[in-house]
Amino acid sequence: MPSPTINNGENTARLREMDQIHLWHPFTQMRLWPGEPPLVIARAEGNWLIDSDGQRYFDGVSSLWVTVHGHCHPEINAAIAAQLKALDHSTLLGLSHGPAIELAARLTAMTPAGLSRVFYSDSGSTAVEIALKMAFQFWQQSGRPEKRSFISLEGAYHGDTLGAVSVGGIELFHQVYGPLLFQVRKLPQPHCRRCRLGLIYPSCDLACAQALEPMLTTHGQEICALIVEPKVQGADGMIVQPKGYLKRLEQICRRHDVLLICDEVATGFGRTGAMFACELEDVSPDFLCLGKGITGGVLPLSATLATERVYQAFLGEFHEFKTFFHGHTYTGNPLACAAALASLDLMEKNRVVASLAPRIAQLKASLAEIARLPHVAEVRQQGMMVGIELLEDVAAERPYPPELRLGHQVIMACRKRGVIIRPLGDTIVLMPPLASKEEEIALLLKATAEAIADITGGRP
Ligand SMILES: *Cc1c(COP(=O)(O)O)cnc(C)c1O
């Protein structure tokens, strides 16, 4: 068996060459790829990634927003190893198993009131597809078949499969696939600094949320559900919703009997400073989509939670065919469920959410300094989620020309300082693991501030 590749320049060169011959990387312009030989990550320890040459990097985006307790945590690893000895995989189609059952009970107990049923899949995108299909079929089987269209937000991101892209609102990801997508009504983005309605919070009285009311008064009869990323629109650049926004959406949905789907794939499991972002606004959705941090960031798993009301609409005689006709091959994989259970145990034992406050405050204090850099248009933070938006001319709201790849330049400058992050366009994203230590957050912020100052050429 080959051992993990460490301190072996020859092997790294070979892997890099093969990468360029055989791999197609996600969200990556592959023509530019050979120009910057990739780091080949060989190991991870705590909040650090170690490449095949033995260089250590702080994992400043939690390996794409998933790492909770740090990498290779001994308790999660032990839980997976123990599960692997007992049962590697078995299907949930027609059979059941302990880890899936126990995790479902844990999830329904810890999520907002009313969510009583757990449907597993393997990625955030599929968790969203499942919520969309369930919501659609719910009305078909509840005597309201005309309720069949969805509402979502401008700037929304719900994943990359076609249903998820249909309810998405990021133009760049949307354009090419337009002809394949279904039509969705859009609410104006709740983005105070760049308010679409030209208003100012709080005197606006949440007009961007209130826009839902006339939409539902006119079209409510045909609207099936509203889908929203609660509190933070992640992939559009960490757009933080004003206080009261989510609650207002919920109230309007309830008045018009429109189902509410909360996509907490990014925000769930402590990311926002609460266990779930819905808690920040005391919201109880009809569907909750979970993914990313659910296993502590170790194995692919996702879950769509639904209320008993939704679930009941799918019950009937076999020949009525009210069944939810959906299921992925690896749904509820026992190893992934065991990892998730171990991660939840650690969350409780280490009081992860309660102990975030000092790290969040530390981020906030250091970000205030970054906000003073001349090309920083806005710093957005909710808990352990941060977006730093860079503009060429802040006063004129003029972005950098895309060919500069400014965000990319900044993250490469961070890499030289021992920190791995990944931007969203020219918004620099910081998503440190929830278990980050004080000195690690300090390193992350120092590297980011220096990199931004270096690349944008401006000090305060
Ligand atoms: C990442 C993300 C998804 C998609 O999850 P995948 O596991 O990448 O399919 C969906 N919704 C939100 C809010 C996300 O951040």
XYZ file of C-alpha atoms and ligand atoms in Angstrom:
475
model
C 0.000 0.000 0.000
C 1.412 3.429 -0.891
C 1.917 5.589 2.180
C 0.791 9.240 2.248
C 3.116 11.301 0.102
C 5.341 13.442 2.286
C 8.701 15.092 1.598
C 8.991 13.515 -1.754
C 9.563 16.071 -4.478
C 9.734 13.452 -7.197
C 6.360 12.008 -6.351
C 4.813 15.487 -6.154
C 6.057 16.252 -9.657
C 4.579 12.992 -10.920
C 1.217 13.663 -9.250
C 1.106 17.200 -10.646
C 1.786 15.943 -14.133
C -0.942 13.310 -13.852
C -3.329 15.889 -12.414
C -2.871 17.968 -15.533
C -3.452 15.002 -17.787
C -6.436 13.417 -16.046
C -8.297 15.765 -13.709
C -10.996 18.322 -14.434
C -11.336 20.565 -11.360
C -14.643 22.115 -10.236
C -15.348 25.824 -10.842
C -11.921 26.090 -12.476
C -10.745 27.532 -15.797
C -8.585 24.593 -16.729
C -6.639 26.503 -19.384
C -5.022 28.529 -16.594
C -4.472 25.501 -14.379
C -1.056 24.375 -15.691
C 0.303 27.896 -15.095
C 0.059 27.478 -11.333
C 1.029 23.953 -10.269
C -1.446 22.996 -7.548
C -0.566 22.144 -3.994
C -1.043 18.424 -3.554
C -2.495 18.016 -0.085
C -1.200 14.896 1.569
C -2.230 15.149 5.198
C -4.178 17.255 7.637
C -3.838 17.870 11.369
C -6.248 19.956 13.374
C -6.951 23.090 11.405
C -3.925 22.649 9.153
C -3.424 21.153 5.700
C -0.015 19.713 4.866
C 1.144 19.390 1.272
C 3.236 16.655 -0.276
C 6.396 18.677 0.353
C 5.569 18.963 4.056
C 4.505 22.634 3.949
C 1.768 23.516 6.451
C -1.171 25.807 5.694
C -3.965 27.023 7.927
C -7.303 25.869 6.448
C -8.943 29.307 6.321
C -12.060 28.187 4.437
C -12.666 24.955 6.338
C -12.053 22.935 3.149
C -14.949 24.654 1.404
C -17.001 25.477 4.474
C -17.223 22.027 6.066
C -14.595 21.516 8.812
C -15.957 21.895 12.336
C -13.653 20.270 14.920
C -10.486 20.244 12.813
C -9.228 17.535 10.472
C -8.604 13.888 11.364
C -10.191 14.352 14.772
C -9.406 11.194 16.742
C -12.962 10.757 18.040
C -14.573 11.094 14.622
C -11.936 8.845 13.088
C -12.521 6.252 15.817
C -16.285 6.343 15.251
C -15.815 5.777 11.523
C -13.306 2.993 12.130
C -15.651 1.245 14.569
C -18.559 1.543 12.146
C -16.377 0.243 9.325
C -15.739 -2.938 11.288
C -19.471 -3.504 11.810
C -21.202 -2.332 8.622
C -19.674 -0.443 5.706
C -22.762 0.168 3.662
C -26.322 -1.032 3.399
C -29.241 0.580 1.596
C -32.141 2.504 3.132
C -34.362 1.325 0.254
C -36.345 -1.416 1.954
C -33.895 -1.816 4.875
C -32.714 0.287 7.789
C -29.649 0.601 10.025
C -28.725 1.977 13.425
C -26.590 5.016 12.519
C -29.241 6.427 10.145
C -31.987 5.891 12.735
C -30.051 7.407 15.625
C -28.888 10.381 13.599
C -32.448 11.085 12.412
C -33.624 11.147 16.032
C -30.768 13.485 16.994
C -31.414 15.856 14.081
C -35.151 16.154 14.705
C -34.490 16.834 18.394
C -31.969 19.628 17.767
C -33.538 21.458 14.796
C -36.373 24.032 14.959
C -39.760 22.853 16.237
C -42.058 20.988 13.871
C -39.426 19.202 11.794
C -40.045 15.533 12.471
C -38.820 13.550 9.450
C -35.348 13.124 7.985
C -34.639 12.195 4.368
C -30.953 11.587 3.632
C -28.877 12.213 0.556
C -25.253 12.972 -0.193
C -24.770 16.658 -1.036
C -26.280 20.040 -0.363
C -27.577 20.177 -3.929
C -29.505 16.942 -3.557
C -30.871 18.037 -0.164
C -32.309 21.061 -1.997
C -33.640 19.011 -4.940
C -35.424 16.791 -2.454
C -37.044 19.741 -0.658
C -38.197 21.192 -4.001
C -39.661 17.890 -5.179
C -41.314 17.185 -1.836
C -42.877 20.659 -1.731
C -44.160 20.278 -5.280
C -45.601 16.829 -4.690
C -47.080 17.909 -1.337
C -49.515 20.265 -3.090
C -50.232 17.746 -5.849
C -51.415 15.388 -3.123
C -53.142 18.006 -0.974
C -55.835 19.021 -3.444
C -53.969 22.148 -4.615
C -52.186 20.945 -7.778
C -52.120 24.499 -9.148
C -49.550 25.439 -6.466
C -46.487 24.555 -8.478
C -44.084 27.464 -8.779
C -41.280 28.661 -6.510
C -39.973 31.948 -5.194
C -36.332 32.528 -4.351
C -33.960 35.429 -3.794
C -31.741 37.379 -6.128
C -28.181 36.289 -5.408
C -29.314 32.945 -3.965
C -27.170 29.834 -4.220
C -28.679 26.423 -3.582
C -26.310 24.073 -5.422
C -25.360 23.022 -8.936
C -27.943 20.434 -10.001
C -30.633 21.740 -12.337
C -33.439 22.250 -9.826
C -31.041 23.927 -7.416
C -29.696 26.134 -10.223
C -33.276 27.042 -11.222
C -33.928 28.529 -7.780
C -30.449 30.067 -7.739
C -29.941 33.736 -8.440
C -26.289 34.164 -9.326
C -26.357 35.319 -12.944
C -22.955 33.880 -13.813
C -23.945 30.331 -12.854
C -27.412 30.738 -14.364
C -26.898 32.105 -17.867
C -25.504 29.127 -19.757
C -28.113 26.708 -18.485
C -31.094 29.050 -18.904
C -32.963 26.883 -21.430
C -32.814 23.886 -19.077
C -34.200 25.669 -16.007
C -37.742 26.189 -14.713
C -39.069 29.695 -14.134
C -38.870 31.087 -10.618
C -40.090 34.415 -9.183
C -37.362 36.463 -7.496
C -37.379 38.640 -4.398
C -34.990 41.612 -4.313
C -31.741 40.754 -2.551
C -31.599 41.839 1.101
C -28.289 43.662 0.719
C -28.358 46.871 2.747
C -25.241 48.572 1.432
C -26.375 48.096 -2.133
C -30.133 48.226 -1.490
C -31.996 47.310 -4.654
C -34.885 49.480 -3.531
C -32.713 52.480 -2.668
C -33.838 52.444 0.976
C -32.113 52.572 4.347
C -32.500 50.081 7.207
C -34.406 50.201 9.519
C -36.582 53.010 8.149
C -37.190 50.784 5.082
C -39.261 48.524 7.349
C -37.771 45.550 5.489
C -39.326 46.520 2.150
C -37.272 43.777 0.436
C -39.044 41.156 2.564
C -42.357 42.971 2.363
C -42.163 42.654 -1.455
C -43.260 39.064 -0.870
C -46.706 40.180 0.296
C -48.026 41.650 -2.995
C -46.380 38.776 -4.866
C -48.358 36.267 -2.821
C -51.569 38.335 -2.839
C -51.475 38.217 -6.641
C -49.896 34.816 -7.286
C -50.152 32.951 -3.973
C -52.675 30.529 -5.455
C -49.990 29.121 -7.725
C -46.970 29.380 -5.396
C -45.731 26.168 -3.877
C -42.807 27.322 -1.710
C -40.240 30.005 -0.967
C -36.620 28.916 -0.621
C -34.055 31.006 1.244
C -30.590 30.729 2.770
C -31.389 31.944 6.279
C -29.389 34.914 7.591
C -26.475 34.685 5.124
C -26.416 34.268 1.346
C -23.082 32.485 1.243
C -21.976 31.966 -2.344
C -22.967 35.456 -3.485
C -20.314 36.829 -1.129
C -21.611 36.408 2.450
C -24.531 38.813 2.129
C -25.901 39.183 5.662
C -29.640 39.791 6.016
C -30.871 42.586 8.282
C -32.463 41.672 11.590
C -36.101 40.688 11.215
C -35.824 39.805 7.523
C -36.239 36.055 7.822
C -39.025 36.325 10.387
C -40.954 38.631 8.062
C -40.667 36.156 5.193
C -41.921 33.388 7.456
C -44.926 35.423 8.608
C -45.937 36.297 5.049
C -45.541 32.688 3.892
C -47.766 31.506 6.744
C -50.517 34.021 5.871
C -50.673 32.730 2.307
C -50.087 29.044 2.975
C -46.820 28.943 1.062
C -44.214 26.440 2.287
C -40.895 27.756 3.607
C -37.681 25.936 2.679
C -34.620 27.007 4.670
C -31.351 25.979 3.043
C -28.906 25.751 5.957
C -26.333 23.743 4.023
C -23.773 26.502 4.670
C -25.157 28.112 7.821
C -26.007 24.977 9.832
C -24.062 23.423 12.711
C -22.766 26.516 14.436
C -21.414 28.503 11.481
C -23.432 31.645 12.189
C -22.830 31.607 15.936
C -26.084 29.722 16.606
C -26.534 25.991 16.013
C -28.889 26.887 13.132
C -29.400 30.309 11.564
C -33.195 29.845 11.848
C -32.775 30.113 15.625
C -31.442 33.659 15.258
C -34.878 34.728 14.011
C -36.978 32.136 15.827
C -38.123 30.672 12.518
C -39.585 27.180 12.049
C -39.506 26.225 8.371
C -41.446 23.459 6.635
C -38.204 22.094 5.203
C -34.638 22.362 6.436
C -31.738 21.417 4.150
C -28.513 20.363 5.875
C -25.125 19.367 4.463
C -21.534 20.619 4.593
C -20.709 20.594 8.348
C -23.141 17.786 9.218
C -20.369 15.148 9.475
C -17.910 17.621 10.980
C -16.607 17.975 7.424
C -15.365 14.435 7.020
C -17.703 12.470 4.755
C -20.382 13.448 2.224
C -23.839 13.409 3.773
C -26.869 15.656 3.655
C -30.367 15.658 5.060
C -33.700 17.217 4.184
C -35.963 17.597 7.206
C -39.716 17.984 6.781
C -42.711 18.571 9.031
C -45.320 15.980 9.928
C -47.880 17.910 7.852
C -45.744 17.437 4.736
C -45.007 13.818 5.594
C -48.687 12.940 6.111
C -49.549 14.076 2.570
C -47.351 11.271 1.236
C -49.209 8.508 3.090
C -51.729 6.357 1.238
C -52.453 2.911 -0.144
C -49.696 1.397 -2.250
C -51.740 1.723 -5.427
C -52.463 5.415 -4.815
C -48.791 6.063 -5.581
C -48.380 8.925 -3.148
C -44.886 7.614 -2.420
C -41.959 10.010 -2.624
C -40.271 8.501 -5.667
C -36.729 9.564 -4.948
C -33.619 7.951 -3.486
C -29.896 7.978 -4.073
C -27.850 4.797 -4.029
C -25.652 5.751 -1.055
C -28.438 7.509 0.861
C -27.738 7.493 4.599
C -24.415 5.685 4.309
C -23.582 4.203 7.758
C -20.006 5.540 7.858
C -21.187 9.072 7.117
C -23.965 8.801 9.724
C -21.466 7.501 12.294
C -19.206 10.484 11.567
C -22.175 12.842 11.976
C -23.134 11.269 15.315
C -19.543 11.587 16.561
C -19.455 15.212 15.405
C -22.680 15.992 17.280
C -21.246 14.308 20.397
C -18.198 16.576 20.142
C -20.425 19.623 19.633
C -22.139 18.855 22.929
C -19.088 17.725 24.873
C -16.957 20.724 23.846
C -19.889 23.144 23.943
C -18.748 24.255 20.497
C -21.463 26.807 19.789
C -21.337 28.441 23.225
C -17.555 28.733 23.072
C -17.533 30.508 19.695
C -18.228 33.963 21.153
C -14.576 34.935 21.837
C -13.466 33.811 18.349
C -16.317 35.735 16.728
C -15.401 38.845 18.721
C -11.750 38.440 17.772
C -12.701 38.231 14.094
C -14.869 41.308 14.452
C -12.117 43.379 16.066
C -9.491 42.493 13.451
C -11.954 42.938 10.587
C -12.576 46.510 11.702
C -8.950 47.217 10.788
C -9.256 45.492 7.416
C -12.391 47.559 6.722
C -10.214 50.690 6.775
C -8.067 49.565 3.820
C -8.854 51.850 0.864
C -10.075 49.188 -1.580
C -12.253 47.348 0.925
C -15.833 48.242 0.026
C -17.506 46.258 2.783
C -16.694 43.674 5.408
C -19.583 41.332 6.136
C -19.578 38.960 9.080
C -22.071 36.631 10.654
C -20.481 34.416 13.285
C -17.644 32.454 11.676
C -18.608 33.498 8.115
C -16.795 36.483 6.616
C -16.819 38.208 3.232
C -14.438 41.082 2.425
C -15.562 42.827 -0.759
C -12.847 44.558 -2.777
C -13.488 47.275 -5.370
C -11.093 49.227 -7.551
C -12.949 52.442 -6.698
C -15.108 52.192 -3.619
C -16.754 55.620 -3.912
C -17.724 55.005 -7.550
C -18.695 51.351 -6.837
C -16.348 50.330 -9.661
C -15.108 46.735 -9.572
C -11.689 45.604 -10.713
C -11.545 44.384 -14.325
C -12.185 40.598 -14.216
C -9.004 39.825 -16.172
C -6.992 41.030 -13.158
C -8.397 38.117 -11.104
C -7.832 40.280 -8.101
C -9.478 37.953 -5.562
C -7.306 35.142 -6.858
C -4.171 37.263 -6.523
C -5.068 38.003 -2.903
C -5.559 34.371 -1.976
C -2.272 33.414 -3.651
C -0.560 36.129 -1.581
C -2.166 34.580 1.521
C -0.833 31.189 0.525
C 2.720 32.568 0.655
C 1.930 33.456 4.255
C 0.827 29.935 5.117
C -2.931 30.369 4.801
C -5.314 28.737 2.342
C -8.483 30.616 1.455
C -10.662 30.797 -1.663
C -12.410 33.916 -2.955
C -15.827 34.435 -4.510
C -14.871 36.759 -7.357
C -13.292 39.770 -5.661
C -14.871 38.987 -2.300
C -12.353 37.355 0.017
C -14.020 34.644 2.076
C -12.843 33.650 5.551
C -14.467 30.543 7.020
C -12.113 29.205 9.666
C -12.933 25.868 11.298
C -15.168 26.371 14.356
C -12.403 24.834 16.496
C -9.865 27.488 15.425
C -7.584 28.740 18.189
C -6.929 32.364 19.023
C -3.458 32.365 17.447
C -4.802 30.679 14.308
C -7.486 33.331 13.808
C -4.796 35.971 14.397
C -2.631 34.408 11.676
C -5.587 34.223 9.281
C -6.451 37.892 9.762
C -2.843 39.075 9.605
C -2.164 37.166 6.387
C -5.412 38.425 4.839
C -4.802 42.064 5.769
C -1.225 41.957 4.436
C -2.247 40.177 1.255
C -5.029 42.682 0.530
C -2.722 45.626 1.221
C 0.014 44.129 -0.991
C -2.212 43.315 -3.942
C -4.476 46.377 -3.887
C -1.481 48.590 -3.125
C -3.143 50.532 -0.389
C -2.532 50.872 3.314
C -4.924 52.811 5.521
C -22.711 24.574 -0.723
C -24.164 24.889 -0.753
C -25.086 24.059 -1.422
C -24.643 22.904 -2.274
O -24.024 21.899 -1.556
P -23.133 20.804 -2.331
O -22.779 19.837 -1.259
O -21.954 21.550 -2.891
O -23.987 20.234 -3.401
C -26.416 24.355 -1.321
N -26.844 25.410 -0.605
C -26.006 26.233 0.037
C -26.551 27.367 0.826
C -24.628 26.016 -0.029
O -23.782 26.856 0.575
